[in-house]
């Protein structure tokens, strides 16, 4: 589980990953990846992964097994600063359009952005097939939900971009986070596309 | 924060074009291309060194997809760079002797405005369908290259709706008519998109090597020289694209993938790049600029200039190549590949035609 401030860029080292067709089961891909810390380009970790796309039923997420060859950076300090800042807010956090239309993200919103990235990664995984390529395009709206326990909870409305169809897909996700316990998406649902005017 | 214009953008793009022409009138002229769906005027800029020589043409269009804002930014940057440096830069001076540059800074003006004012992630043009209940055709599925066959939707509500027929959209017709008229002089067609970091070659709708009406220059290398380092170049279009990607990477380390769309991206039909190649333009490329999805269409401002700078190197590499290939002689810059070719004692060059 990635901690919040680990902002990794994933590069594939192979042009065409090795694929194995398993009769009656599905297609298994072997991937060799390089994870690069976006905030510190010299910091890289190699990773190998096996991804199995199941035959037939497109409602099952692909199986993913991975091995990190090394350790990701420790981000406890930054995580705790963010956690304490949100915990001490008088009113629940609300924000829109992250990044804004010009690509700007304010420093205070950067962790909210990172959290959405991680959480949308889960949503993307759960909805991926061999014919999809999703990216988080923008956070349209985020609202903090008050909780009585230690967790932070955010209700996000995000936009996913799917490359093959070029569609922009609105998606709702409820995200829990705690510095020691990591990220969890407790609810998510695809939203209807706004009728174009 | 050079490149992306703040609101009042479209007026400012028109103003910028007028201003560019006024302050560089010896080199730049603005020309009418056509009208958009919402009746806005499409202009292209012609950069042409006064001369009695007959020139060939490099065409570049930006902003065919509304949300890809880095694309029009690049066209503006490109024009600015050429005009700033044409007196001092020997490479630019050389190719401007032989080539005219035709630049269309925003092809899909209506969509671009809509993405600034109403919906940042709008892609298509703004043509109304179904009694105004649904809007927009994907202009890059609307050209007459295997139109409507693959990688499209016939449903207006889709982002890849190919329109009611090939060239159904006024924007498509404006570009296609012009390019058809000038095609015997156009050596290179470039169309700029984002995102993904690709230089894409034809075709999107078949994995066979492009050889429709006009194939790539095929070098049947019957080299009888003794230099062991000669590598026969079997697909010039790929080779040039690879050189461009290498030049781009040299600036900031940004890595681009190169190849036919159908092989490295997805299948599609009706793209402007495929159409340009089909009617006979030898060098036809789609650029997909930064990034690879981290920010996607909404690139941070601090990446605008670096993206433009590195892309400039790729585009000028292609222009240089085209210039030296069709107008050899004069100050030739020997590269490893051209050196290899020049050592071949007998090389058979054939245009493949089918």
XYZ file of C-alpha atoms in Angstrom:
551
model
C 0.000 0.000 0.000
C 1.497 3.291 -0.988
C 1.591 5.901 1.714
C 0.102 9.187 0.739
C 3.055 11.253 -0.269
C 4.773 8.696 -2.379
C 4.180 10.084 -5.763
C 5.444 7.546 -8.185
C 5.606 7.678 -11.916
C 5.411 4.260 -13.442
C 7.476 3.526 -16.512
C 7.230 0.337 -18.416
C 10.634 -1.011 -19.328
C 9.405 -3.244 -22.127
C 7.719 -2.075 -25.324
C 5.509 -5.138 -25.583
C 5.086 -7.040 -22.321
C 5.276 -10.790 -22.524
C 1.828 -12.330 -22.676
C 0.776 -15.869 -21.926
C -2.648 -17.173 -22.918
C -4.018 -19.625 -20.376
C -6.774 -21.764 -21.870
C -10.064 -21.345 -20.120
C -8.621 -18.790 -17.700
C -7.406 -15.652 -19.418
C -4.368 -13.637 -20.499
C -1.431 -13.220 -18.197
C 1.077 -10.412 -18.698
C 4.523 -10.167 -17.221
C 5.573 -6.580 -16.622
C 8.849 -4.982 -15.789
C 8.335 -1.519 -14.435
C 10.385 1.283 -13.050
C 8.784 3.403 -10.364
C 10.178 6.905 -10.282
C 9.450 9.373 -7.508
C 7.961 12.376 -9.286
C 9.319 14.698 -6.600
C 12.820 13.201 -6.754
C 13.689 11.834 -10.178
C 16.865 10.126 -9.007
C 14.861 7.940 -6.688
C 13.734 4.860 -8.615
C 12.626 1.381 -7.646
C 12.276 -1.533 -10.008
C 9.163 -3.616 -9.905
C 7.986 -6.789 -11.580
C 4.325 -7.639 -11.861
C 2.020 -10.327 -13.183
C -1.392 -9.219 -14.355
C -4.068 -11.782 -15.200
C -7.091 -10.607 -17.156
C -9.906 -13.096 -16.728
C -11.591 -14.559 -19.760
C -15.242 -13.865 -20.289
C -16.515 -12.088 -17.223
C -15.545 -8.466 -17.567
C -16.857 -7.622 -14.133
C -13.924 -9.212 -12.361
C -10.903 -7.025 -11.809
C -7.619 -8.394 -13.135
C -5.440 -10.267 -10.633
C -2.284 -8.375 -9.803
C 0.831 -9.752 -8.140
C 3.860 -7.534 -7.774
C 7.298 -7.457 -6.249
C 9.142 -4.280 -5.374
C 12.880 -4.556 -5.702
C 13.759 -2.135 -2.979
C 11.958 0.217 -0.675
C 9.823 3.231 -1.280
C 10.708 6.437 0.487
C 9.387 7.044 3.957
C 6.911 9.921 3.987
C 5.685 9.753 7.580
C 6.532 13.344 8.348
C 4.625 14.839 5.428
C 1.741 12.470 6.044
C 1.490 13.524 9.688
C 1.635 17.223 8.854
C -1.281 16.804 6.461
C -3.208 14.615 8.888
C -2.871 17.101 11.724
C -3.765 20.038 9.518
C -7.032 18.429 8.399
C -7.853 17.205 11.901
C -7.533 20.737 13.223
C -9.771 22.386 10.621
C -12.789 24.113 12.142
C -14.996 23.370 9.179
C -14.905 20.310 6.933
C -12.731 20.781 3.861
C -14.516 21.455 0.582
C -12.836 22.120 -2.742
C -13.470 22.073 -6.480
C -11.502 21.610 -9.673
C -8.167 20.154 -8.668
C -6.169 20.930 -10.718
C -7.916 24.047 -11.975
C -8.454 24.401 -15.690
C -4.959 25.829 -16.124
C -3.194 22.959 -14.377
C -2.602 24.696 -11.047
C -2.830 22.919 -7.712
C -2.366 24.991 -4.575
C 0.141 23.616 -2.048
C -2.645 23.013 0.502
C -4.542 20.927 -2.002
C -1.577 18.860 -3.132
C -2.149 16.056 -0.570
C -5.872 15.988 -1.468
C -4.741 15.564 -5.077
C -2.312 12.770 -4.176
C -4.980 10.992 -2.157
C -7.330 11.076 -5.149
C -4.569 9.665 -7.341
C -4.025 6.715 -5.062
C -7.728 6.074 -4.577
C -8.500 6.413 -8.281
C -5.782 3.828 -8.876
C -7.925 1.350 -6.989
C -11.058 2.325 -8.938
C -9.135 2.028 -12.208
C -7.805 -1.386 -11.250
C -11.267 -2.636 -10.399
C -12.600 -1.479 -13.758
C -9.756 -2.350 -16.103
C -9.812 -4.788 -18.988
C -7.312 -5.375 -21.774
C -9.189 -2.742 -23.776
C -9.166 0.114 -21.322
C -6.556 2.694 -20.385
C -7.756 4.978 -17.632
C -6.168 8.061 -16.130
C -7.404 10.461 -13.479
C -8.243 13.646 -15.405
C -9.480 16.002 -12.697
C -11.119 16.200 -9.291
C -14.382 18.038 -9.849
C -15.396 18.186 -6.220
C -14.144 16.972 -2.866
C -15.879 17.189 0.474
C -14.561 16.040 3.799
C -16.960 13.863 5.770
C -16.873 14.261 9.523
C -15.946 11.130 11.441
C -15.872 10.275 15.110
C -12.849 7.954 14.787
C -9.246 8.659 13.769
C -9.755 8.228 10.070
C -10.095 11.033 7.562
C -12.927 10.577 5.088
C -13.404 12.366 1.794
C -16.198 12.162 -0.731
C -14.734 12.736 -4.191
C -16.332 13.355 -7.544
C -13.589 12.705 -10.084
C -13.317 12.551 -13.844
C -11.552 9.579 -15.392
C -10.244 9.737 -18.951
C -10.446 6.490 -20.932
C -7.976 6.465 -23.823
C -9.574 4.086 -26.363
C -13.027 5.649 -26.287
C -11.652 9.084 -25.294
C -14.522 9.310 -22.834
C -14.529 11.435 -19.714
C -16.273 9.370 -17.072
C -17.533 10.934 -13.850
C -16.998 8.742 -10.831
C -17.871 9.040 -7.171
C -15.544 7.583 -4.562
C -15.551 7.575 -0.784
C -12.008 7.472 0.538
C -10.734 6.723 4.012
C -7.166 7.534 5.018
C -5.004 7.292 8.079
C -1.210 7.814 8.204
C -0.575 4.392 9.694
C -3.419 2.476 8.089
C -3.198 3.723 4.513
C -5.884 4.355 1.925
C -9.204 2.566 1.513
C -11.950 3.162 -1.027
C -15.117 2.185 0.819
C -17.619 3.060 -1.866
C -17.377 3.997 -5.507
C -19.803 4.309 -8.373
C -19.754 5.373 -11.976
C -21.898 8.472 -12.498
C -24.049 9.309 -15.514
C -22.385 11.554 -18.088
C -23.730 15.097 -17.999
C -25.880 15.679 -21.088
C -23.857 17.909 -23.420
C -25.402 21.296 -24.038
C 3.916 32.082 -18.381
C 4.395 31.893 -22.114
C 2.089 29.879 -24.273
C -1.368 29.406 -22.835
C -3.505 32.498 -23.226
C -5.768 33.717 -20.414
C -9.474 34.417 -21.096
C -10.399 36.646 -24.045
C -8.302 33.971 -25.650
C -9.780 33.633 -29.053
C -9.842 37.367 -29.647
C -6.244 37.338 -28.506
C -5.329 34.521 -30.869
C -6.737 36.541 -33.767
C -4.968 39.629 -32.425
C -1.750 37.687 -32.054
C -1.937 36.508 -35.649
C -2.553 40.042 -36.891
C 0.282 41.328 -34.733
C 2.675 38.623 -35.942
C 1.902 39.478 -39.531
C 2.331 43.193 -38.922
C 5.669 42.946 -37.164
C 7.120 40.345 -39.535
C 5.420 41.353 -42.725
C 8.422 40.471 -44.837
C 7.999 36.850 -43.843
C 4.493 36.184 -42.576
C 1.106 36.491 -44.193
C -2.271 35.509 -42.783
C -4.684 33.677 -45.052
C -8.313 32.682 -44.979
C -8.895 28.950 -44.784
C -12.610 28.601 -44.116
C -15.346 28.900 -41.541
C -16.198 26.833 -38.502
C -19.600 25.378 -37.606
C -20.348 28.480 -35.522
C -19.214 30.681 -38.395
C -15.864 31.739 -36.978
C -13.103 32.385 -39.464
C -10.193 29.956 -39.718
C -6.879 31.563 -40.654
C -3.495 30.001 -41.284
C -0.126 31.752 -41.199
C 2.249 31.389 -44.105
C 5.926 31.837 -43.283
C 7.676 32.378 -46.567
C 11.086 33.829 -47.315
C 10.780 36.158 -50.297
C 12.537 34.472 -53.201
C 12.238 33.698 -56.882
C 12.642 30.010 -56.085
C 9.690 27.684 -56.148
C 9.168 26.370 -52.659
C 7.718 23.227 -51.246
C 5.422 23.249 -48.216
C 5.443 22.045 -44.633
C 1.946 22.070 -43.085
C 1.327 22.007 -39.351
C -2.022 22.239 -37.583
C -2.751 22.453 -33.876
C -5.875 22.266 -31.775
C -7.976 19.774 -33.711
C -9.125 18.519 -30.295
C -10.398 21.274 -28.038
C -9.065 20.117 -24.661
C -5.494 19.604 -25.851
C -4.411 23.110 -24.931
C -0.680 22.454 -25.117
C -1.157 21.964 -28.871
C -2.158 25.528 -29.899
C 0.434 26.736 -27.399
C 3.056 24.852 -29.362
C 1.992 26.274 -32.726
C 2.305 29.762 -31.305
C 5.680 28.937 -29.788
C 6.887 27.479 -33.080
C 5.942 30.592 -35.037
C 7.540 32.825 -32.421
C 10.778 30.821 -32.493
C 11.066 30.816 -36.272
C 10.466 34.547 -36.489
C 12.828 35.294 -33.612
C 15.693 33.206 -34.972
C 15.427 33.042 -38.748
C 18.085 35.681 -39.259
C 20.595 34.162 -36.860
C 19.968 30.421 -37.008
C 21.703 28.815 -40.025
C 19.409 25.754 -39.989
C 16.269 27.865 -40.194
C 17.836 30.080 -42.853
C 18.677 27.019 -44.894
C 15.274 25.415 -44.869
C 13.404 28.671 -45.389
C 15.243 29.010 -48.683
C 13.407 25.976 -49.964
C 10.341 25.486 -47.791
C 7.314 27.545 -46.863
C 5.746 26.827 -43.477
C 1.956 26.864 -43.243
C 0.715 26.944 -39.659
C -2.888 26.613 -38.501
C -2.717 27.541 -34.800
C -6.243 26.428 -33.843
C -8.145 24.144 -36.186
C -11.160 23.527 -33.937
C -11.841 27.108 -32.842
C -15.419 26.535 -31.645
C -14.425 23.559 -29.515
C -11.419 25.397 -28.119
C -13.564 28.324 -26.990
C -16.070 25.904 -25.484
C -13.283 24.250 -23.499
C -12.241 27.613 -22.058
C -15.745 28.831 -21.258
C -17.918 25.833 -20.535
C -16.245 22.418 -20.350
C -12.493 22.074 -19.904
C -12.458 18.493 -21.179
C -14.474 19.038 -24.388
C -12.874 17.313 -27.399
C -15.015 17.611 -30.489
C -16.306 20.507 -32.572
C -19.691 22.067 -31.822
C -21.887 20.836 -34.622
C -25.467 20.224 -33.451
C -27.162 16.875 -34.003
C -30.542 15.387 -33.227
C -32.305 18.727 -33.118
C -29.695 20.313 -30.892
C -29.883 17.648 -28.195
C -26.385 16.392 -28.904
C -23.235 18.233 -29.991
C -19.932 17.604 -31.630
C -18.093 15.511 -34.190
C -14.571 14.214 -33.546
C -12.757 16.061 -36.323
C -9.948 13.513 -36.231
C -12.366 10.763 -37.203
C -14.038 12.847 -39.887
C -11.479 12.763 -42.683
C -11.914 10.602 -45.751
C -9.441 7.859 -44.831
C -11.311 4.577 -44.334
C -13.946 6.819 -42.748
C -16.276 5.169 -40.279
C -14.600 1.774 -40.407
C -12.888 1.269 -37.050
C -12.225 3.045 -33.779
C -15.242 5.310 -34.146
C -18.793 5.656 -32.941
C -21.877 6.480 -34.999
C -23.466 7.891 -31.883
C -23.313 11.655 -31.459
C -22.933 11.404 -27.698
C -19.599 9.610 -28.100
C -16.271 11.441 -27.982
C -15.211 9.595 -31.140
C -18.361 10.263 -33.161
C -17.147 10.338 -36.758
C -19.865 12.635 -38.071
C -22.644 12.030 -40.567
C -20.192 11.292 -43.362
C -16.569 11.861 -44.393
C -15.797 15.595 -44.384
C -19.263 16.340 -43.011
C -17.795 19.120 -40.853
C -16.898 22.574 -42.208
C -13.605 22.537 -40.301
C -12.606 19.246 -41.939
C -13.622 20.501 -45.375
C -11.693 23.745 -44.949
C -8.478 21.859 -44.205
C -9.029 19.042 -46.697
C -9.891 21.311 -49.613
C -6.826 23.426 -49.051
C -4.439 20.520 -48.661
C -5.892 18.767 -51.713
C -5.311 21.923 -53.739
C -1.677 22.186 -52.640
C -0.841 18.529 -52.285
C 1.720 18.338 -55.053
C 3.807 20.869 -53.134
C 3.249 19.603 -49.585
C 6.106 17.388 -48.439
C 5.175 17.091 -44.805
C 1.902 17.091 -42.861
C 2.152 17.526 -39.087
C -0.787 17.515 -36.705
C -0.257 18.272 -33.022
C -2.230 16.651 -30.205
C -1.853 15.688 -26.573
C -1.299 13.613 -24.510
C 0.834 10.489 -24.498
C 4.301 11.353 -25.790
C 4.130 9.688 -29.186
C 5.150 10.402 -32.726
C 2.622 8.423 -34.732
C 2.922 7.326 -38.332
C 0.194 5.999 -40.646
C -2.034 4.072 -40.461
C -4.593 3.842 -37.698
C -6.757 1.370 -39.509
C -4.406 -1.329 -40.611
C -1.256 -2.897 -39.330
C 0.117 -3.333 -42.835
C 2.903 -0.908 -43.670
C 1.498 2.173 -45.379
C 1.448 1.692 -49.123
C -2.001 2.783 -50.219
C -1.818 5.244 -53.062
C 1.686 6.250 -52.330
C 4.158 4.304 -50.315
C 7.114 5.473 -48.312
C 10.440 5.835 -49.983
C 11.814 2.345 -49.995
C 15.524 2.039 -50.159
C 16.522 -1.271 -51.601
C 19.982 -1.168 -50.302
C 22.260 -2.769 -52.795
C 25.261 -1.220 -51.288
C 28.375 -2.326 -53.013
C 30.671 -0.305 -50.873
C 32.782 -2.043 -48.280
C 31.669 -0.054 -45.261
C 30.286 -2.589 -42.814
C 28.376 0.017 -40.874
C 25.770 0.631 -43.546
C 22.313 -0.201 -42.263
C 19.633 -0.331 -44.960
C 16.819 2.011 -43.996
C 13.650 0.198 -44.870
C 11.077 2.687 -43.691
C 12.184 6.267 -44.043
C 9.141 7.655 -42.303
C 9.897 5.662 -39.158
C 13.553 6.519 -39.346
C 12.876 10.249 -39.498
C 10.372 10.004 -36.637
C 12.942 8.172 -34.557
C 15.508 10.888 -35.244
C 12.942 13.475 -34.186
C 12.186 11.611 -30.941
C 15.901 11.351 -30.211
C 16.368 15.082 -30.736
C 13.418 15.777 -28.464
C 14.812 13.541 -25.743
C 18.128 15.346 -25.876
C 16.620 18.476 -24.367
C 15.080 17.363 -21.056
C 15.138 13.568 -21.236
C 11.487 13.270 -22.237
C 10.893 9.933 -23.885
C 8.539 9.523 -26.844
C 7.379 6.277 -28.447
C 7.361 6.117 -32.230
C 5.330 3.981 -34.605
C 2.091 3.384 -36.485
C -0.999 4.258 -34.493
C -2.616 0.877 -35.079
C 0.369 -0.872 -33.554
C 1.284 1.220 -30.540
C -1.898 2.996 -29.602
C -5.264 1.830 -30.900
C -7.100 1.406 -34.167
C -8.936 4.341 -35.654
C -10.105 5.621 -39.007
C -10.760 9.026 -40.506
C -7.701 10.722 -39.025
C -6.211 13.735 -40.763
C -2.748 12.190 -40.693
C -3.889 9.029 -42.463
C -5.822 11.048 -45.017
C -2.843 13.296 -45.769
C -0.623 10.287 -46.378
C -3.259 8.554 -48.500
C -3.499 11.476 -50.906
C 0.231 11.396 -51.387
C 1.986 13.502 -48.752
C 5.134 11.526 -48.004
C 5.891 12.576 -44.432
C 2.789 12.593 -42.279
C 2.955 12.559 -38.483
C 0.764 12.973 -35.443
C 2.515 14.335 -32.379
C 1.012 13.533 -28.995
C 2.745 15.948 -26.621
C 3.305 15.744 -22.834
C 2.551 14.089 -20.588
C 1.828 10.389 -20.210
C -1.282 10.765 -18.086
C -0.131 12.145 -14.752
C -1.744 15.470 -15.675
C -3.047 14.544 -19.101
C -4.904 17.355 -20.811
C -4.460 19.703 -17.854
C -0.725 20.202 -17.996
C 0.763 22.421 -15.274
C 1.936 25.851 -16.484
C 5.555 25.159 -15.638
C 5.601 22.402 -18.259
C 4.354 24.545 -21.129
C 7.663 26.069 -22.103
C 9.804 22.928 -21.698
C 7.261 20.982 -23.749
C 7.379 23.589 -26.496
C 11.177 23.751 -26.462
C 11.701 20.017 -26.772
C 8.965 19.618 -29.383
C 10.589 22.391 -31.417
C 13.707 20.227 -31.720
C 11.676 17.281 -32.999
C 9.782 19.324 -35.561
C 12.880 21.102 -36.866
C 14.637 17.732 -37.173
C 11.859 16.586 -39.487
C 11.893 19.837 -41.459
C 15.697 19.681 -41.765
C 15.508 16.135 -43.067
C 12.840 16.971 -45.616
C 14.802 20.019 -46.695
C 18.062 18.160 -47.198
C 16.393 15.249 -48.905
C 14.513 17.258 -51.511
C 16.989 20.111 -51.829
C 20.387 18.487 -51.531
C 23.571 20.431 -52.046
C 24.658 23.567 -50.346
C 25.830 23.253 -46.751
C 24.936 19.649 -46.026
C 25.233 18.552 -42.419
C 26.481 15.001 -42.428
C 24.864 12.740 -39.914
C 25.809 9.133 -39.328
C 22.901 7.875 -41.426
C 23.486 10.171 -44.369
C 27.176 9.341 -44.242
C 26.310 5.684 -44.463
C 24.087 6.271 -47.462
C 26.621 8.358 -49.244
C 29.109 5.513 -49.033
C 26.809 3.119 -50.840
C 28.066 2.885 -54.350
C 24.783 1.759 -55.746
C 21.507 2.269 -53.960
C 18.197 1.739 -55.703
C 15.568 4.244 -54.652
C 12.002 3.401 -55.529
C 8.741 5.040 -54.673
C 6.403 2.215 -53.902
C 3.089 2.692 -55.642
C 0.097 0.435 -55.425
